[in-house]
Short mmCIF file of C-alpha atoms in Angstrom, two decimals:
data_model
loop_
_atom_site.label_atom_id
_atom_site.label_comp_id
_atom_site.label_asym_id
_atom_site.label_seq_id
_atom_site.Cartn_x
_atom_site.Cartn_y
_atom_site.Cartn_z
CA UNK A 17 -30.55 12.11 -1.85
CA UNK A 18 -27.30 12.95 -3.70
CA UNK A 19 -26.60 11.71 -6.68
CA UNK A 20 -23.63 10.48 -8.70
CA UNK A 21 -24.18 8.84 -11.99
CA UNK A 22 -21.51 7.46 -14.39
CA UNK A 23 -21.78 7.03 -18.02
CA UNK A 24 -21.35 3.43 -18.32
CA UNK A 25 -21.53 0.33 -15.88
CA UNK A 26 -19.79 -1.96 -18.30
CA UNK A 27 -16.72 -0.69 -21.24
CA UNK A 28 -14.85 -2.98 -23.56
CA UNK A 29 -12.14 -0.88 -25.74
CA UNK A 30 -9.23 -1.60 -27.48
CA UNK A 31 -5.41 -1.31 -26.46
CA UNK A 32 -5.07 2.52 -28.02
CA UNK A 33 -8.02 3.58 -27.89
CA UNK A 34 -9.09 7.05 -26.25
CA UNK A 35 -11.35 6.45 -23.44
CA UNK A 36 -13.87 9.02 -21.82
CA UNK A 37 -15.71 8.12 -18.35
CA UNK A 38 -18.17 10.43 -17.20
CA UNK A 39 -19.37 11.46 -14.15
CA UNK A 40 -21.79 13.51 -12.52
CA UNK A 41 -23.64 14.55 -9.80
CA UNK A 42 -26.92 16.39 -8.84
CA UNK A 43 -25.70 18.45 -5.43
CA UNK A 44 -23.62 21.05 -6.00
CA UNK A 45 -20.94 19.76 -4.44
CA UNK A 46 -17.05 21.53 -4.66
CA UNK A 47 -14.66 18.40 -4.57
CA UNK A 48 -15.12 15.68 -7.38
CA UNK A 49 -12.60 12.32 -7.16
CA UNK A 50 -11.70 9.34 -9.33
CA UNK A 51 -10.21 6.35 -8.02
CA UNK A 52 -9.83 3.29 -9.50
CA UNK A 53 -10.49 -0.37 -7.74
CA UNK A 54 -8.14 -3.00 -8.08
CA UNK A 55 -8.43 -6.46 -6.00
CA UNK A 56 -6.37 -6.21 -3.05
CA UNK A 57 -5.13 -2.77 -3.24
CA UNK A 58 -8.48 -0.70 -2.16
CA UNK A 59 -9.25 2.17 -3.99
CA UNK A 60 -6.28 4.34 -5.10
CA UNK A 61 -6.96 8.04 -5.90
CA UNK A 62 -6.16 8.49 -9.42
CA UNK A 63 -7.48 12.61 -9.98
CA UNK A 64 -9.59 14.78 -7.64
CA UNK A 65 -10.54 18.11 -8.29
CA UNK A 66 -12.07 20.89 -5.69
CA UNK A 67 -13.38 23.59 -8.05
CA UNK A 68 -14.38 23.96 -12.25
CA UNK A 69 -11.33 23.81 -13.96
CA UNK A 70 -8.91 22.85 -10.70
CA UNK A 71 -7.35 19.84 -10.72
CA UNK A 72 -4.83 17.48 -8.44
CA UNK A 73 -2.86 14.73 -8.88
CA UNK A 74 -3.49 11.43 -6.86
CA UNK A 75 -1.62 9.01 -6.15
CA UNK A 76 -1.74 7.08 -9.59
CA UNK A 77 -2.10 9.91 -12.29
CA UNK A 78 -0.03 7.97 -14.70
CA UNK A 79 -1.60 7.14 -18.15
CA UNK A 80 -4.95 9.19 -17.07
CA UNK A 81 -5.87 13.05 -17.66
CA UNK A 82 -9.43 14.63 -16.53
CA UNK A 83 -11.37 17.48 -16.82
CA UNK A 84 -13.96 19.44 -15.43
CA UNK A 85 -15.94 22.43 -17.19
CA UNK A 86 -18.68 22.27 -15.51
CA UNK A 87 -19.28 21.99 -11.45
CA UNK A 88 -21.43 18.75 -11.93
CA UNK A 89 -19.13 16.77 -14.32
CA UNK A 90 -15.86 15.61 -13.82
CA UNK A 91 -14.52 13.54 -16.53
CA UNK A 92 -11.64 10.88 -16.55
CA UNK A 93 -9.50 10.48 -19.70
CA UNK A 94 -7.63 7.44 -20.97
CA UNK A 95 -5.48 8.88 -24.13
CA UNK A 96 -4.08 5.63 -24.89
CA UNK A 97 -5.87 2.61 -23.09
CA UNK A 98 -3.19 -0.02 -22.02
CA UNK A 99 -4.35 -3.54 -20.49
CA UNK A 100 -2.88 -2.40 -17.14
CA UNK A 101 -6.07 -0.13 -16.81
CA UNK A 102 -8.38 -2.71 -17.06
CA UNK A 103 -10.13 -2.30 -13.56
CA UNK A 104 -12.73 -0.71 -11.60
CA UNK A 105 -13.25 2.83 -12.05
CA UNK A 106 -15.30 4.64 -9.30
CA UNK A 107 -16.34 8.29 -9.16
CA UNK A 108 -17.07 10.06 -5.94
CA UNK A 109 -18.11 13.60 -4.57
CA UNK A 110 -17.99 15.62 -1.68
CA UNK A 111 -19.18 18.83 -0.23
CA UNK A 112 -16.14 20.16 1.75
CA UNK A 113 -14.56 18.28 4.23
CA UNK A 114 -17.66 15.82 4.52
CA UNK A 115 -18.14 12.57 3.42
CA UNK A 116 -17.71 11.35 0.04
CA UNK A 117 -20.46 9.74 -2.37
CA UNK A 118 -19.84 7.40 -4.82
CA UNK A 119 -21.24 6.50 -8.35
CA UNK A 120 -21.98 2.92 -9.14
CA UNK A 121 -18.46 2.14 -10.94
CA UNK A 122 -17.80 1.28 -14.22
CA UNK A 123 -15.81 -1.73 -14.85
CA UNK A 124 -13.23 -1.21 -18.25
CA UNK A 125 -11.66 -4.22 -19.82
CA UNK A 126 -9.01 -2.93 -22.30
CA UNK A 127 -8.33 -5.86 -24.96
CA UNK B 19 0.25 10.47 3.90
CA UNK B 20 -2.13 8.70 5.96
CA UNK B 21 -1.94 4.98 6.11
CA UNK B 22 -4.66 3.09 6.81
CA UNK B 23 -4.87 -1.07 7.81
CA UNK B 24 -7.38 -3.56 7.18
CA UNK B 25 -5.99 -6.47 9.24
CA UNK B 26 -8.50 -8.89 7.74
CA UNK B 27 -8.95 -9.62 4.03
CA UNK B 28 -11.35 -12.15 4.56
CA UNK B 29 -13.75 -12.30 7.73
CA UNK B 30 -16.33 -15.42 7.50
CA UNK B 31 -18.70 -15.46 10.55
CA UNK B 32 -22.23 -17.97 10.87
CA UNK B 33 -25.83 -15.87 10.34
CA UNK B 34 -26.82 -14.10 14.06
CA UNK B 35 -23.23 -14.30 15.50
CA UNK B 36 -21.52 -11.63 16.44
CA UNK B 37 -19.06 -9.95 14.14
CA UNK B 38 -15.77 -7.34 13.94
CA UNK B 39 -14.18 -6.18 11.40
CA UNK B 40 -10.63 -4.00 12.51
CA UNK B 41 -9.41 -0.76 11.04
CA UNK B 42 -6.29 1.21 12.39
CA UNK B 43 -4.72 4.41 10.64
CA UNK B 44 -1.38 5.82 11.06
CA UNK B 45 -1.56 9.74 12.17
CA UNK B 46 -1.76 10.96 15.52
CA UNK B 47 -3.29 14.23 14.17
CA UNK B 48 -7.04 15.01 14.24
CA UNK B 49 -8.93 12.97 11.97
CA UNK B 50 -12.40 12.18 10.60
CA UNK B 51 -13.22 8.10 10.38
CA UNK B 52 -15.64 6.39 8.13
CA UNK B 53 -16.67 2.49 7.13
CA UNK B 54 -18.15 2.47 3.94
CA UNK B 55 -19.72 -1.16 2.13
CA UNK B 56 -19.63 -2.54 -0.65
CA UNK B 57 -22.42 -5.07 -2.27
CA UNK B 58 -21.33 -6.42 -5.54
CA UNK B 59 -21.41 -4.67 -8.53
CA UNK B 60 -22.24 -1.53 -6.54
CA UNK B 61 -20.42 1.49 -5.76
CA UNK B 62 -19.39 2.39 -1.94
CA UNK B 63 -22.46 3.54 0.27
CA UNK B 64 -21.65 5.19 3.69
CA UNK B 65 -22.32 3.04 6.88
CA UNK B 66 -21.15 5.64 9.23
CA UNK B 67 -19.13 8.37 10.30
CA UNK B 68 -16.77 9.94 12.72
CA UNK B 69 -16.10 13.48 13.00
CA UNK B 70 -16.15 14.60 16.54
CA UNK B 71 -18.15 14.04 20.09
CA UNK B 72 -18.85 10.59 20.85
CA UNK B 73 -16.54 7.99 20.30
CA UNK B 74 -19.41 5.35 19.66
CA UNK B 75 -20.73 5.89 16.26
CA UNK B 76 -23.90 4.09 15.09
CA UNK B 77 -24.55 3.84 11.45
CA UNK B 78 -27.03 1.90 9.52
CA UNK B 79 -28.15 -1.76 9.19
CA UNK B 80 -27.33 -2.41 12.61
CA UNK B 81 -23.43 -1.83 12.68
CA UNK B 82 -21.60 0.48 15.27
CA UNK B 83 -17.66 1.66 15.18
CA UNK B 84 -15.73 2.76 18.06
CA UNK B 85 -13.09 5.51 17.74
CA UNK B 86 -10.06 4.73 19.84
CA UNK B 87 -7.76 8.06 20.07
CA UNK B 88 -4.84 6.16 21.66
CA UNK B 89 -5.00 2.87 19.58
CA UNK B 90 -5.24 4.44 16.74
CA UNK B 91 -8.46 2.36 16.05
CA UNK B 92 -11.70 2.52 14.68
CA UNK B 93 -13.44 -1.26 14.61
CA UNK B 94 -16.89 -2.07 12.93
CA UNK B 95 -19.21 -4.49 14.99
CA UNK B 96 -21.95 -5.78 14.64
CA UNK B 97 -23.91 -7.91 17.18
CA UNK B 98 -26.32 -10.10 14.81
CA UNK B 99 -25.32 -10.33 11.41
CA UNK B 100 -27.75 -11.16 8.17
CA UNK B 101 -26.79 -13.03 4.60
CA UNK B 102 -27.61 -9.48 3.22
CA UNK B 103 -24.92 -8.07 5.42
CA UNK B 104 -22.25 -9.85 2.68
CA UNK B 105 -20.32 -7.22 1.40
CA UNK B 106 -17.04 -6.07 1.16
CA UNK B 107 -15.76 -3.31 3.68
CA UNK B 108 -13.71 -0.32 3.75
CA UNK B 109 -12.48 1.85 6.02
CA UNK B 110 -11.42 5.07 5.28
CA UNK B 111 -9.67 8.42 7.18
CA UNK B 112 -9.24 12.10 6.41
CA UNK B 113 -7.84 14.45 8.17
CA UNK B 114 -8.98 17.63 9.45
CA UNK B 115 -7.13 19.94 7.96
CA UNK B 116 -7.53 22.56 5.80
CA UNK B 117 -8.26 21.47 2.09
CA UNK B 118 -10.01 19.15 0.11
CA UNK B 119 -10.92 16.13 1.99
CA UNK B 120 -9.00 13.45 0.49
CA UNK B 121 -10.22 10.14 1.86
CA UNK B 122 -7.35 7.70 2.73
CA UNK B 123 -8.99 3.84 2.12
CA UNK B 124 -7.84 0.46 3.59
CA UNK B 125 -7.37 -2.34 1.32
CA UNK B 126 -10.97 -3.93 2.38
CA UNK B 127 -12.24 -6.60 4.36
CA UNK B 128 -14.84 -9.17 2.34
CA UNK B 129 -17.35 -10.39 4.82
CA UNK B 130 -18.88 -13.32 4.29
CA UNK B 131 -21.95 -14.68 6.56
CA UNK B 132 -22.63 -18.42 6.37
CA UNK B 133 -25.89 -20.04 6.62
#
């Protein structure tokens, strides 16, 4: 079964703070995504990236950075957290052009 | 962009009726059509899946989806449902194009199954 595991289910920072959310998975796959879950709006795609080192913009990229060094970690970067990004993070992967699996979320409250 | 509708927010339906939950997406072009669920606290795990041949896709725990090339449609059912069956809902489209397969989601529909 494919696996994606993220670094923390529950984070509590500070308004400043630098925030790191990790995520990886166990299948090799190209395409790596974060989106973050807000009620009422779905899932918006925040950063994706299809190869080590490659990365897109979303559709909300604003406030966020990420990186990826490795295949099996993608990692999603707050550099100064605001209250506004106090939501549901969710990381997914993907082989190419299949379906997409997702990590178990971690839920940020910025203070 | 694709654009993809959830007409329901909320669906509440009684244990062992029948239920449907409605998905339509905006692009004529070739797509690929998925319903994941929700339970809470979770992340999303794939019901089912879309890509080509049969219009009538059956996934797990019982539900089915039905593409619709004309309506633009692609509608979860299920006949019986279960108190385990309350989750939220998404629906979610990509198109077949070349590239990475960015998944376009719905807002969600949060079904809720009465005793």
């Amino acid at each position: 079964d494919v696996k994606v595991t993220q670094s923390s289910r529950y984070l509590v920072k500070r308004t400043g703070e630098k925030v790191f959310l990790e995520c990886v998975q166990d299948m090799d796959h190209e395409n790596m995504f974060w989106y973050r879950q807000d009620p009422g709006l779905g899932l918006r795609l925040i950063y994706f990236s299809y190869d080590v080192k490659m990365k897109e913009k979303g559709d909300i990229p604003e406030g966020y950075s990420v990186s990826r060094e490795k295949k099996e970690r993608f990692s999603l970067i707050l550099e100064s957290a605001s209250t506004n990004q106090t939501s549901m993070y969710l990381c997914a992967s993907s082989a190419w052009r299949y379906e997409q699996f997702f990590g178990p979320g971690t839920r940020l409250t910025v203070l | 962009a694709q654009s993809v509708t959830q007409l329901d927010s909320q669906v509440p339906v009684f244990e062992e009726a029948p239920v449907e939950l409605r998905c339509n997406y905006s692009s004529s072009v070739s797509v690929y059509l998925f319903w994941y669920v929700q339970y809470p606290n979770q992340g999303l795990q794939l019901l089912l899946k879309y890509l080509s041949g049969s219009t009538l896709v059956k996934g797990i725990n019982g539900f089915e989806a039905e593409f619709n090339k004309s309506q633009t449609s692609f509608h979860l059912r299920k006949p019986s449902v279960h108190i385990s069956d309350t989750a939220e809902y998404f629906c979610a489209v990509s198109e077949s194009v070349a590239g990475a397969n960015n998944l376009f989601f719905g807002t969600g529909t949060r079904l809720t199954v009465i005793p």
